[in-house]
Short mmCIF file of C-alpha atoms in Angstrom, two decimals:
data_model
loop_
_atom_site.label_atom_id
_atom_site.label_comp_id
_atom_site.label_asym_id
_atom_site.label_seq_id
_atom_site.Cartn_x
_atom_site.Cartn_y
_atom_site.Cartn_z
CA MET A 1473 0.00 0.00 0.00
CA ALA A 1474 2.82 2.39 0.85
CA THR A 1475 4.35 2.00 -2.59
CA HIS A 1476 1.07 2.86 -4.27
CA THR A 1477 0.57 6.02 -2.23
CA CYS A 1478 4.09 7.20 -2.83
CA LYS A 1479 3.66 6.70 -6.57
CA VAL A 1480 0.40 8.63 -6.44
CA LEU A 1481 2.06 11.53 -4.64
CA LEU A 1482 4.91 11.60 -7.11
CA SER A 1483 2.59 11.60 -10.05
CA LEU A 1484 0.52 14.37 -8.52
CA GLY A 1485 3.64 16.40 -8.09
CA ARG A 1486 4.36 16.09 -11.79
CA MET A 1487 0.82 16.81 -12.95
CA LYS A 1488 -0.05 20.40 -13.75
CA SER A 1489 -3.75 20.36 -12.90
CA PRO A 1490 -4.37 20.34 -9.17
CA ALA A 1491 -8.00 19.24 -9.47
CA PHE A 1492 -8.61 15.60 -8.90
CA THR A 1493 -12.10 15.52 -10.46
CA PRO A 1494 -13.41 12.76 -12.70
CA HIS A 1495 -14.89 15.24 -15.21
CA SER A 1496 -12.43 17.91 -16.12
CA PRO A 1497 -13.44 20.82 -18.37
CA LEU A 1498 -11.05 19.55 -21.06
CA GLY A 1499 -12.92 16.27 -21.16
CA ARG A 1500 -9.79 14.45 -20.33
CA VAL A 1501 -9.75 12.05 -17.50
CA THR A 1502 -7.20 13.21 -15.03
CA TYR A 1503 -7.07 10.29 -12.68
CA ALA A 1504 -3.78 9.53 -11.24
CA THR A 1505 -2.76 6.82 -13.60
CA ALA A 1506 -0.12 5.59 -11.25
CA LEU A 1507 -2.84 3.85 -9.29
CA SER A 1508 -3.63 1.42 -12.02
CA THR A 1509 -0.16 0.83 -13.31
CA ASN A 1510 1.96 -1.47 -11.39
CA ARG A 1511 5.46 -1.73 -12.65
CA PRO A 1512 6.05 -5.38 -13.50
CA ASN A 1513 9.48 -5.44 -12.00
CA SER A 1514 8.90 -3.01 -9.20
CA ASN A 1515 10.87 -3.72 -6.07
CA LYS A 1516 9.02 -3.88 -2.81
CA GLY A 1517 11.88 -2.03 -1.24
CA PHE A 1518 12.92 1.51 -1.81
CA THR A 1519 15.95 0.94 -3.97
CA ASP A 1520 15.92 2.30 -7.47
CA GLY A 1521 16.96 -1.08 -8.81
CA GLY A 1522 19.82 0.10 -10.95
CA ASN A 1523 17.93 2.95 -12.67
CA ARG A 1524 15.60 0.61 -14.51
CA GLY A 1525 12.68 2.98 -14.30
CA GLY A 1526 14.45 5.83 -15.95
CA PRO A 1527 16.11 8.90 -14.45
CA ARG A 1528 14.38 8.36 -11.07
CA LYS A 1529 17.16 8.32 -8.51
CA LYS A 1530 15.35 9.94 -5.59
CA ARG A 1531 15.14 7.81 -2.47
CA ILE A 1532 12.17 7.84 -0.13
CA SER A 1533 12.90 10.73 2.20
CA TRP A 1534 11.78 9.28 5.50
CA VAL A 1535 13.88 6.16 5.35
CA ARG A 1536 17.19 6.73 7.05
CA GLU A 1537 20.15 4.48 7.08
CA SER A 1538 20.68 2.96 10.48
CA GLY A 1539 23.84 4.20 12.10
CA GLU A 1540 26.30 2.11 14.02
CA PRO A 1541 24.86 0.40 17.11
CA ARG A 1542 25.27 2.01 20.50
CA THR A 1543 27.49 -0.84 21.60
CA GLU A 1544 30.38 0.60 19.57
CA LYS A 1545 30.30 3.78 21.60
CA MET A 1546 30.00 2.12 25.02
CA ALA A 1547 32.98 2.45 27.34
CA VAL A 1548 34.22 -0.66 29.12
CA ASP A 1549 33.77 0.90 32.57
CA GLN A 1550 30.36 2.46 31.92
CA ASP A 1551 27.54 2.43 34.46
CA TRP A 1552 25.43 -0.53 33.32
CA THR A 1553 22.63 0.37 35.74
CA ALA A 1554 21.99 3.44 33.61
CA VAL A 1555 21.70 1.39 30.42
CA TYR A 1556 19.17 -1.05 31.92
CA PRO A 1557 17.67 0.65 35.01
CA ALA A 1558 14.46 -1.40 34.92
CA TRP A 1559 13.27 -4.44 33.04
CA ALA A 1560 13.41 -3.92 29.28
CA PRO A 1561 13.34 -6.36 26.38
CA PHE A 1562 16.65 -7.41 24.90
CA ARG A 1563 17.98 -4.79 22.47
CA HIS A 1564 20.85 -6.02 20.37
CA GLY A 1565 22.17 -2.53 19.92
CA SER A 1566 22.33 -1.87 23.66
CA VAL A 1567 23.98 -5.07 24.87
CA PRO A 1568 27.71 -5.13 24.04
CA LEU A 1569 28.01 -8.90 24.26
CA PRO A 1570 28.66 -11.22 21.29
CA VAL A 1571 25.68 -13.43 22.13
CA ARG A 1572 24.41 -16.07 19.77
CA MET A 1573 21.17 -17.95 20.27
CA GLY A 1574 19.19 -20.50 18.36
CA LYS A 1575 19.60 -23.78 16.55
CA PRO A 1576 22.69 -23.79 14.31
CA MET A 1577 22.11 -24.42 10.63
CA ARG A 1578 23.89 -27.35 9.03
CA GLY A 1579 27.57 -26.64 9.14
CA GLY A 1580 26.91 -23.27 10.74
CA VAL A 1581 26.75 -21.49 14.05
CA PRO A 1582 23.80 -20.24 16.08
CA PRO A 1583 22.41 -17.03 14.61
CA GLU A 1584 23.77 -13.68 15.79
CA LYS A 1585 21.97 -11.35 18.13
CA LYS A 1586 20.88 -8.84 15.46
CA GLY A 1587 17.23 -9.51 14.70
CA ASN A 1588 17.19 -12.62 16.89
CA LEU A 1589 13.73 -13.32 18.27
CA GLU A 1590 14.93 -16.06 20.61
CA LEU A 1591 16.87 -13.56 22.67
CA ILE A 1592 13.84 -11.32 22.95
CA LYS A 1593 11.53 -14.17 23.97
CA ILE A 1594 13.46 -15.46 26.96
CA PRO A 1595 13.36 -13.63 30.32
CA ASN A 1596 16.46 -11.48 30.77
CA PHE A 1597 18.16 -10.34 33.95
CA LEU A 1598 20.11 -7.46 32.42
CA HIS A 1599 18.51 -5.04 34.87
CA LEU A 1600 19.57 -7.17 37.87
CA THR A 1601 23.34 -7.19 37.72
CA PRO A 1602 25.16 -7.33 41.08
CA ALA A 1603 25.84 -3.60 40.93
CA ALA A 1604 22.14 -2.88 40.42
CA ILE A 1605 21.14 -5.26 43.24
CA LYS A 1606 23.56 -3.52 45.60
CA LYS A 1607 22.11 -0.14 44.68
CA HIS A 1608 18.56 -1.37 45.27
CA CYS A 1609 19.45 -2.96 48.60
CA ASP A 1610 21.21 0.19 49.79
CA ALA A 1611 18.00 2.09 49.12
CA LEU A 1612 15.86 -0.57 50.85
CA LYS A 1613 18.09 -1.07 53.89
CA PRO A 1614 16.57 1.74 56.02
CA PHE A 1615 13.18 0.00 55.93
CA CYS A 1616 14.47 -3.27 57.36
CA THR A 1617 14.67 -4.06 61.06
CA GLU A 1618 17.15 -6.31 62.81
CA TRP A 1619 16.34 -9.57 64.48
CA PRO A 1620 16.55 -9.20 68.27
CA SER A 1621 19.93 -10.48 69.42
CA ALA A 1622 18.45 -12.15 72.52
CA LEU A 1623 16.55 -14.65 70.37
CA GLU A 1624 19.57 -16.39 68.94
CA SER A 1625 18.61 -20.05 69.06
CA ASP A 1626 15.39 -21.89 68.27
CA ALA A 1627 15.13 -23.16 71.84
CA VAL A 1628 14.92 -19.64 73.26
CA CYS A 1629 12.37 -18.69 70.61
CA ASP A 1630 10.21 -21.71 71.45
CA GLU A 1631 10.35 -20.87 75.13
CA LEU A 1632 9.35 -17.23 74.80
CA PHE A 1633 7.11 -17.51 71.74
CA PRO A 1634 5.51 -20.95 71.86
CA ILE A 1635 2.68 -20.32 69.39
CA LYS A 1636 3.58 -20.79 65.72
CA LEU A 1637 1.19 -19.64 63.01
CA LYS A 1638 1.99 -20.84 59.51
CA SER A 1639 0.32 -19.45 56.41
CA SER A 1640 1.13 -19.30 52.69
CA ASP A 1641 1.03 -16.59 50.03
CA TYR A 1642 1.00 -17.23 46.30
CA VAL A 1643 2.31 -15.16 43.38
CA HIS A 1644 1.39 -16.29 39.90
CA ALA A 1645 0.01 -14.98 36.65
CA GLY A 1646 -3.37 -16.07 35.48
CA THR A 1647 -6.94 -15.03 34.96
CA SER A 1648 -7.20 -14.37 38.71
CA LEU A 1649 -4.57 -13.27 41.19
CA ARG A 1650 -6.35 -14.90 44.12
CA ASN A 1651 -5.48 -18.36 45.36
CA PRO A 1652 -7.98 -20.06 47.67
CA SER A 1653 -5.17 -21.93 49.46
CA ALA A 1654 -3.88 -18.64 50.80
CA ARG A 1655 -6.59 -18.56 53.48
CA ILE A 1656 -5.37 -21.71 55.27
CA VAL A 1657 -3.72 -21.17 58.67
CA HIS A 1658 -1.87 -23.81 60.70
CA LEU A 1659 -1.41 -23.26 64.44
CA LYS A 1660 1.22 -25.25 66.36
CA VAL A 1661 1.69 -25.09 70.13
CA LYS A 1662 3.53 -27.35 72.54
CA LEU A 1663 1.11 -28.64 75.17
CA SER A 1664 3.77 -28.34 77.86
CA SER A 1665 3.96 -24.56 77.36
CA LEU A 1666 0.32 -24.07 78.44
CA ASN A 1667 -0.64 -23.63 82.09
CA LEU A 1668 -2.61 -26.85 82.72
CA ASP A 1669 -2.98 -29.16 85.70
CA ASP A 1670 -3.16 -32.94 85.40
CA HIS A 1671 -6.91 -33.25 84.84
CA ALA A 1672 -6.89 -30.31 82.39
CA ARG A 1673 -4.06 -31.86 80.39
CA LYS A 1674 -5.86 -35.18 80.03
CA LYS A 1675 -9.13 -33.52 79.12
CA MET A 1676 -7.37 -31.31 76.56
CA ILE A 1677 -5.80 -34.35 74.90
CA LYS A 1678 -9.19 -36.06 74.74
CA LEU A 1679 -10.79 -32.95 73.25
CA LEU A 1680 -8.05 -32.57 70.62
CA GLY A 1681 -8.19 -36.12 69.37
CA ASP A 1682 -6.24 -36.38 66.10
CA ARG A 1683 -4.91 -32.86 66.35
CA TYR A 1684 -2.49 -33.82 69.15
CA CYS A 1685 0.78 -35.55 68.35
CA LYS A 1686 2.01 -37.59 71.31
CA GLN A 1687 5.62 -38.03 70.13
CA THR A 1688 6.32 -34.31 69.78
CA ASP A 1689 3.74 -33.13 72.33
CA THR A 1690 2.35 -30.54 69.88
CA ILE A 1691 -1.14 -29.35 69.15
CA ASN A 1692 -1.77 -28.81 65.42
CA ILE A 1693 -4.90 -26.86 64.56
CA THR A 1694 -5.62 -26.20 60.86
CA THR A 1695 -8.35 -23.72 60.01
CA ASP A 1696 -9.72 -23.12 56.54
CA SER A 1697 -13.42 -22.60 57.13
CA CYS A 1698 -13.36 -18.80 56.82
CA PRO A 1699 -12.78 -17.05 53.49
CA LEU A 1700 -10.00 -14.71 54.69
CA LYS A 1701 -6.66 -15.45 56.31
CA GLN A 1702 -7.16 -12.99 59.16
CA GLN A 1703 -10.50 -14.60 60.00
CA ASN A 1704 -8.92 -18.05 60.05
CA ASN A 1705 -6.17 -16.70 62.26
CA ASP A 1706 -8.69 -15.36 64.76
CA TYR A 1707 -10.68 -18.59 64.61
CA ALA A 1708 -7.60 -20.69 65.40
CA MET A 1709 -6.80 -18.52 68.44
CA TYR A 1710 -10.45 -18.74 69.50
CA LEU A 1711 -10.35 -22.55 69.30
CA LEU A 1712 -7.23 -22.63 71.44
CA THR A 1713 -8.85 -20.36 74.02
CA VAL A 1714 -12.01 -22.45 74.15
CA LEU A 1715 -10.06 -25.70 74.51
CA TYR A 1716 -7.95 -24.26 77.29
CA HIS A 1717 -10.83 -22.96 79.36
CA GLU A 1718 -13.07 -25.95 78.77
CA SER A 1719 -10.36 -28.37 79.85
CA TRP A 1720 -10.06 -26.64 83.26
CA LYS A 1721 -13.76 -27.21 83.92
CA THR A 1722 -14.95 -30.42 85.55
CA GLU A 1723 -18.35 -31.49 84.34
CA ALA A 1724 -20.71 -33.72 86.31
CA TRP A 1725 -20.55 -36.53 83.76
CA GLU A 1726 -16.76 -36.75 84.03
CA ALA A 1727 -17.23 -38.71 87.24
CA GLU A 1728 -18.42 -41.62 85.07
CA LYS A 1729 -14.92 -42.13 83.66
CA THR A 1730 -14.15 -45.84 83.50
CA VAL A 1731 -10.87 -47.71 83.56
CA ALA A 1732 -11.09 -48.13 79.75
CA ASP A 1733 -11.10 -44.31 79.34
CA MET A 1734 -7.91 -43.84 81.34
CA GLU A 1735 -4.93 -42.60 79.38
CA GLU A 1736 -2.28 -44.23 81.54
CA TYR A 1737 -2.16 -47.38 83.57
CA CYS A 1738 -2.85 -46.83 87.24
CA TRP A 1739 -1.82 -49.57 89.67
CA GLU A 1740 -4.39 -48.68 92.35
CA ASP A 1741 -7.59 -50.73 91.97
CA SER A 1742 -6.06 -52.80 89.19
CA PRO A 1743 -6.17 -56.62 88.86
CA SER A 1744 -2.41 -56.68 89.50
CA GLN A 1745 -2.81 -55.01 92.91
CA LYS A 1746 -5.69 -57.32 93.73
CA ASN A 1747 -3.52 -60.35 92.93
CA ILE A 1748 -0.70 -59.13 95.16
CA LEU A 1749 -3.09 -58.40 97.99
CA ASP A 1750 -4.77 -61.78 97.64
CA THR A 1751 -1.41 -63.49 97.73
CA PHE A 1752 0.14 -61.68 100.70
CA VAL A 1753 -2.73 -60.37 102.82
CA GLY A 1754 -4.18 -63.81 103.12
CA MET A 1755 -0.93 -65.08 104.64
CA LYS A 1756 -0.58 -62.18 107.08
CA VAL A 1757 -4.23 -62.09 108.21
CA VAL A 1758 -3.86 -65.66 109.43
CA GLU A 1759 -0.95 -64.54 111.59
CA GLU A 1760 -2.02 -61.06 112.78
CA GLY A 1761 -5.78 -60.75 112.16
CA ASP A 1762 -6.67 -57.14 111.20
CA ALA A 1763 -7.33 -56.99 107.39
CA GLU A 1764 -7.06 -53.22 106.89
CA ALA A 1765 -3.82 -52.74 108.79
CA VAL A 1766 -2.27 -55.76 107.12
CA ARG A 1767 -3.25 -54.40 103.73
CA GLU A 1768 -1.45 -51.14 104.45
CA VAL A 1769 1.62 -52.99 105.68
CA VAL A 1770 1.74 -55.19 102.61
CA LEU A 1771 1.40 -52.23 100.26
CA GLY A 1772 4.05 -50.31 102.14
CA ARG A 1773 6.67 -53.01 101.65
CA PRO A 1774 9.58 -51.91 99.37
CA GLU A 1775 9.35 -55.05 97.21
CA VAL A 1776 5.68 -54.37 96.54
CA GLN A 1777 6.51 -50.74 95.71
CA GLU A 1778 9.17 -51.92 93.27
CA TYR A 1779 6.75 -54.42 91.74
CA ARG A 1780 4.20 -51.62 91.36
CA ASP A 1781 6.74 -49.39 89.60
CA SER A 1782 7.83 -52.13 87.21
CA VAL A 1783 4.27 -53.09 86.24
CA THR A 1784 3.27 -49.43 85.71
CA ARG A 1785 6.34 -48.86 83.56
CA LEU A 1786 5.70 -52.00 81.55
CA LYS A 1787 2.09 -51.08 80.83
CA ASN A 1788 2.78 -47.42 80.02
CA GLU A 1789 5.99 -47.63 78.05
CA GLY A 1790 5.46 -50.97 76.37
CA GLU A 1791 7.73 -54.00 76.27
CA SER A 1792 11.43 -53.38 76.00
CA GLU A 1793 14.59 -54.93 77.40
CA SER A 1794 14.93 -52.59 80.35
CA THR A 1795 11.26 -52.81 81.38
CA MET A 1796 11.23 -56.61 81.22
CA LEU A 1797 14.46 -56.85 83.21
CA GLN A 1798 13.06 -54.51 85.85
CA TYR A 1799 9.88 -56.61 86.09
CA ARG A 1800 11.91 -59.80 86.42
CA GLU A 1801 14.02 -58.35 89.24
CA ALA A 1802 10.93 -57.06 91.07
CA VAL A 1803 9.18 -60.44 90.89
CA ARG A 1804 12.33 -62.24 92.09
CA LYS A 1805 12.64 -59.94 95.09
CA LEU A 1806 8.93 -60.26 95.88
CA PHE A 1807 8.95 -64.02 96.06
CA ASN A 1808 12.54 -64.31 97.35
CA LEU A 1809 13.65 -66.41 94.39
CA MET B 114 21.29 12.77 49.61
CA LYS B 115 17.51 12.75 49.67
CA SER B 116 16.02 12.36 53.11
CA ILE B 117 14.14 9.10 53.55
CA CYS B 118 10.61 9.50 54.86
CA ARG B 119 9.94 6.76 57.40
CA SER B 120 6.93 6.35 59.64
CA PHE B 121 7.15 4.75 63.05
CA THR B 122 4.31 2.79 64.64
CA GLU B 123 3.89 1.69 68.22
CA GLU B 124 2.76 -1.83 67.41
CA PRO B 125 5.52 -4.41 67.83
CA ASP B 126 7.16 -5.94 64.78
CA SER B 127 6.07 -9.50 63.99
CA LEU B 128 8.73 -12.21 64.13
CA PHE B 129 9.04 -15.01 61.59
CA GLN B 130 10.95 -18.09 62.62
CA THR B 131 11.18 -19.30 59.01
CA VAL B 132 10.17 -17.87 55.66
CA SER B 133 10.22 -20.46 52.91
CA VAL B 134 10.12 -19.33 49.28
CA LEU B 135 9.37 -21.94 46.60
CA VAL B 136 9.85 -20.81 42.99
CA LYS B 137 8.45 -22.84 40.12
CA GLY B 138 9.21 -22.49 36.45
CA HIS B 139 9.54 -24.35 33.18
CA ASP B 140 13.11 -23.20 32.51
CA ARG B 141 15.95 -24.25 34.79
CA ALA B 142 18.31 -21.54 33.57
CA VAL B 143 15.85 -18.82 34.53
CA LEU B 144 15.57 -20.29 38.04
CA ASP B 145 19.38 -20.42 38.32
CA SER B 146 19.65 -16.72 37.54
CA TYR B 147 16.77 -15.92 39.89
CA GLU B 148 18.42 -17.89 42.69
CA PHE B 149 21.60 -15.86 42.25
CA PHE B 150 19.58 -12.65 42.47
CA VAL B 151 17.64 -13.81 45.55
CA THR B 152 20.72 -14.97 47.46
CA LEU B 153 22.64 -11.78 46.69
CA ALA B 154 19.70 -9.62 47.74
CA ALA B 155 19.39 -11.58 51.01
CA LYS B 156 23.09 -11.09 51.74
CA GLU B 157 22.89 -7.38 51.03
CA LEU B 158 19.83 -6.84 53.20
CA GLY B 159 21.23 -8.94 56.05
CA VAL B 160 18.67 -11.76 55.89
CA THR B 161 20.03 -15.11 57.11
CA LEU B 162 19.82 -17.85 54.50
CA HIS B 163 19.10 -21.16 56.18
CA ARG B 164 19.02 -23.40 53.11
CA VAL B 165 18.90 -23.06 49.32
CA PHE B 166 18.29 -26.25 47.34
CA GLU B 167 16.59 -27.69 44.28
CA PRO B 168 13.72 -30.13 44.85
CA PRO B 169 13.40 -32.73 42.06
CA LYS B 170 11.57 -31.62 38.92
CA ASN B 171 8.09 -32.76 38.05
CA ILE B 172 7.33 -34.02 34.52
CA GLU B 173 3.72 -34.33 33.38
CA ARG B 174 3.38 -36.36 30.18
CA LEU B 175 0.41 -36.61 27.83
CA THR B 176 -0.12 -39.09 25.05
CA LEU B 177 -2.70 -37.85 22.53
CA LEU B 178 -3.99 -39.05 19.18
CA LYS B 179 -2.12 -37.50 16.29
CA SER B 180 -5.08 -37.40 13.97
CA ILE B 181 -8.51 -35.92 14.59
CA HIS B 182 -10.24 -39.04 13.24
CA ILE B 183 -9.18 -42.70 13.48
CA PHE B 184 -5.46 -43.72 13.27
CA LYS B 185 -5.40 -44.99 16.77
CA LYS B 186 -1.90 -46.40 16.39
CA HIS B 187 -0.33 -43.03 15.70
CA ARG B 188 -0.02 -40.82 18.70
CA VAL B 189 1.93 -37.79 19.76
CA GLN B 190 3.45 -37.22 23.19
CA TYR B 191 3.89 -33.96 25.07
CA GLU B 192 5.47 -33.23 28.38
CA MET B 193 5.46 -30.30 30.78
CA ARG B 194 8.47 -29.94 33.04
CA THR B 195 8.24 -27.95 36.23
CA HIS B 196 11.51 -27.09 37.94
CA PHE B 197 11.62 -25.94 41.56
CA ARG B 198 13.93 -23.96 43.79
CA ARG B 199 13.43 -23.56 47.53
CA ILE B 200 15.04 -20.74 49.51
CA GLU B 201 14.59 -20.96 53.28
CA LEU B 202 15.26 -17.87 55.38
CA SER B 203 15.38 -17.96 59.14
CA HIS B 204 14.89 -15.36 61.87
CA VAL B 205 13.32 -12.57 59.84
CA THR B 206 11.40 -9.65 61.33
CA GLY B 207 8.07 -8.55 59.89
CA SER B 208 9.38 -5.33 58.33
CA THR B 209 12.40 -7.02 56.77
CA ALA B 210 10.21 -9.82 55.42
CA ARG B 211 7.80 -7.35 53.87
CA VAL B 212 10.61 -5.35 52.21
CA TYR B 213 12.53 -8.41 51.00
CA LEU B 214 9.48 -10.26 49.69
CA GLU B 215 8.16 -7.22 47.86
CA TYR B 216 11.58 -6.70 46.22
CA ILE B 217 11.76 -10.37 45.26
CA GLN B 218 8.22 -10.48 43.90
CA ARG B 219 8.49 -7.32 41.84
CA ASN B 220 11.52 -8.80 40.07
CA LEU B 221 9.97 -12.20 39.50
CA PRO B 222 10.63 -13.17 35.85
CA GLU B 223 7.82 -13.95 33.44
CA GLY B 224 6.67 -17.55 33.49
CA VAL B 225 7.76 -18.15 37.09
CA ALA B 226 5.39 -18.70 40.01
CA MET B 227 6.17 -18.31 43.70
CA GLU B 228 4.77 -19.69 46.94
CA VAL B 229 5.80 -18.13 50.24
CA SER B 230 5.21 -19.96 53.57
CA LYS B 231 5.73 -17.85 56.67
CA THR B 232 5.85 -19.23 60.22
CA ALA B 233 5.13 -16.42 62.67
CA MET B 234 6.02 -16.73 66.36
CA GLU B 235 3.69 -15.36 68.97
CA LYS B 236 3.51 -15.21 72.75
CA ILE B 237 0.69 -16.97 74.55
CA PRO B 238 -2.11 -14.37 74.78
CA GLU B 239 -3.23 -13.11 78.20
CA HIS B 240 -6.58 -14.88 78.11
CA ILE B 241 -4.90 -18.30 77.96
CA LEU B 242 -2.42 -17.74 80.79
CA GLU B 243 -4.87 -18.44 83.63
CA PRO B 244 -8.16 -20.33 83.57
CA MET B 245 -11.08 -17.95 83.88
CA TRP B 246 -12.92 -20.18 86.34
CA LYS B 247 -10.63 -19.03 89.16
CA ASP B 248 -12.33 -15.62 89.29
CA GLN B 249 -15.86 -16.93 89.02
CA PRO B 250 -17.64 -18.82 91.85
CA THR B 251 -17.90 -22.60 91.55
CA ASP B 252 -21.72 -22.88 91.30
CA LYS B 253 -21.51 -21.85 87.65
CA ASN B 254 -19.53 -25.00 86.84
CA SER B 255 -21.94 -27.64 88.05
CA ASN B 256 -25.29 -27.11 86.28
CA SER B 257 -26.54 -27.97 82.81
CA LYS B 258 -24.13 -27.78 79.92
CA ASN B 259 -26.26 -25.22 78.07
CA ALA B 260 -26.12 -22.71 80.88
CA THR B 261 -22.34 -23.05 81.25
CA LEU B 262 -21.79 -22.72 77.51
CA PHE B 263 -23.89 -19.57 77.44
CA THR B 264 -22.06 -17.88 80.31
CA PHE B 265 -18.77 -19.23 78.99
CA CYS B 266 -19.22 -17.63 75.55
CA PHE B 267 -19.86 -14.25 77.10
CA GLY B 268 -16.86 -14.71 79.32
CA ILE B 269 -14.65 -15.48 76.34
CA LEU B 270 -15.95 -12.49 74.41
CA ASP B 271 -15.19 -10.26 77.37
CA HIS B 272 -11.66 -11.55 77.59
CA MET B 273 -11.03 -11.29 73.86
CA MET B 274 -12.40 -7.78 73.62
CA LYS B 275 -10.27 -6.47 76.51
#
């Protein structure tokens, strides 16, 4: 299209009559004939093709020859942060590196950087050279705060700040910037850091159920029921508060706790204690007579105490070499074997 | 030198025990360059780097029919590779984290996604230090569950709004 218009303009310049009307007073049609003619060997470019069209040597005025690239004039010790202060696409004339990119042709090398689309397509880090990063960080440094020196190790942190709230943020491109997983909040506290007595601790563990890990003694509460992160945060803290206060209360129905509900093995009122009493009290009552006093004496004996400790340890900690050995020694001492 | 305008607030700075940044992309070279940038920025700003490593890449493969109609024996296979890089920072204050993360995220290259997991440390709040039943008389504890729950909720709200 551009070639047609330029030919039209040229021909108008040569024509004497300025009017561009279909019916001229002379009866001659004064259309710009350049529109219809299309030189059979016209070049699409702006060269004059070796003067084939006659004495026309004039070049198109607005086309300039490109000068030498800026890279020739760049000093070796220039300030690169001024060349690429922010992200910009790769410009072959601004980057003084002999970069080649692309698949090499047969027997050839990868194409050069001039007019290379591959170099423009890939993400470039020309604006993030170490010098630029240092400049940016120097400007950002006043807005940073230092970590308190008293909180050096993780142990000190856990002691002073036992509650850990974990949440995630997401950065990605897409039709929507929001990510529904960003609202999830995980709360982690060590049970030992809360002020609880024995009954409260046991009740808390029962209330938590799966959310309590016995090996690490941590409470893990995950909240995702609210749409916003701050709401889930508040909800997690609310749950912790409720659990804490509820576990200190003693309800009337808690008196109905059976042996099956107990968390740990308790030797008092257990079949093991009954067996011991049956074995030894019977013998002593025959000699001395008073059942209650004899019972106390039997239970107070050091061998019985040791037997009690070994059985409790065996039931609570499970079977291992040390527990079995302890049980064996206690039984031996009890029956003087 | 231009004077820096800074505002000071009375609220205490939050403390993050760990800040974990996971970057995902299809091009390993881009993640290499980004890792260099992130580590240098952390060093300059004084943020302690706990660990920087590369989790194994994830390849998702599809096998589709080459032709739109019939030719079941001729298929074409595509794959999508996702490379990862994890940068773990430790002991970062709230202000530093905000500054560092904003700097990192503004310079995130095209085609790279990021996931940031922050673990904030907090003290035990005042309303969990002591059980509230110590102040109130014991007759409120014994009765029906509904009554206790009702009074309890109000009690909690009072404590939380203090």
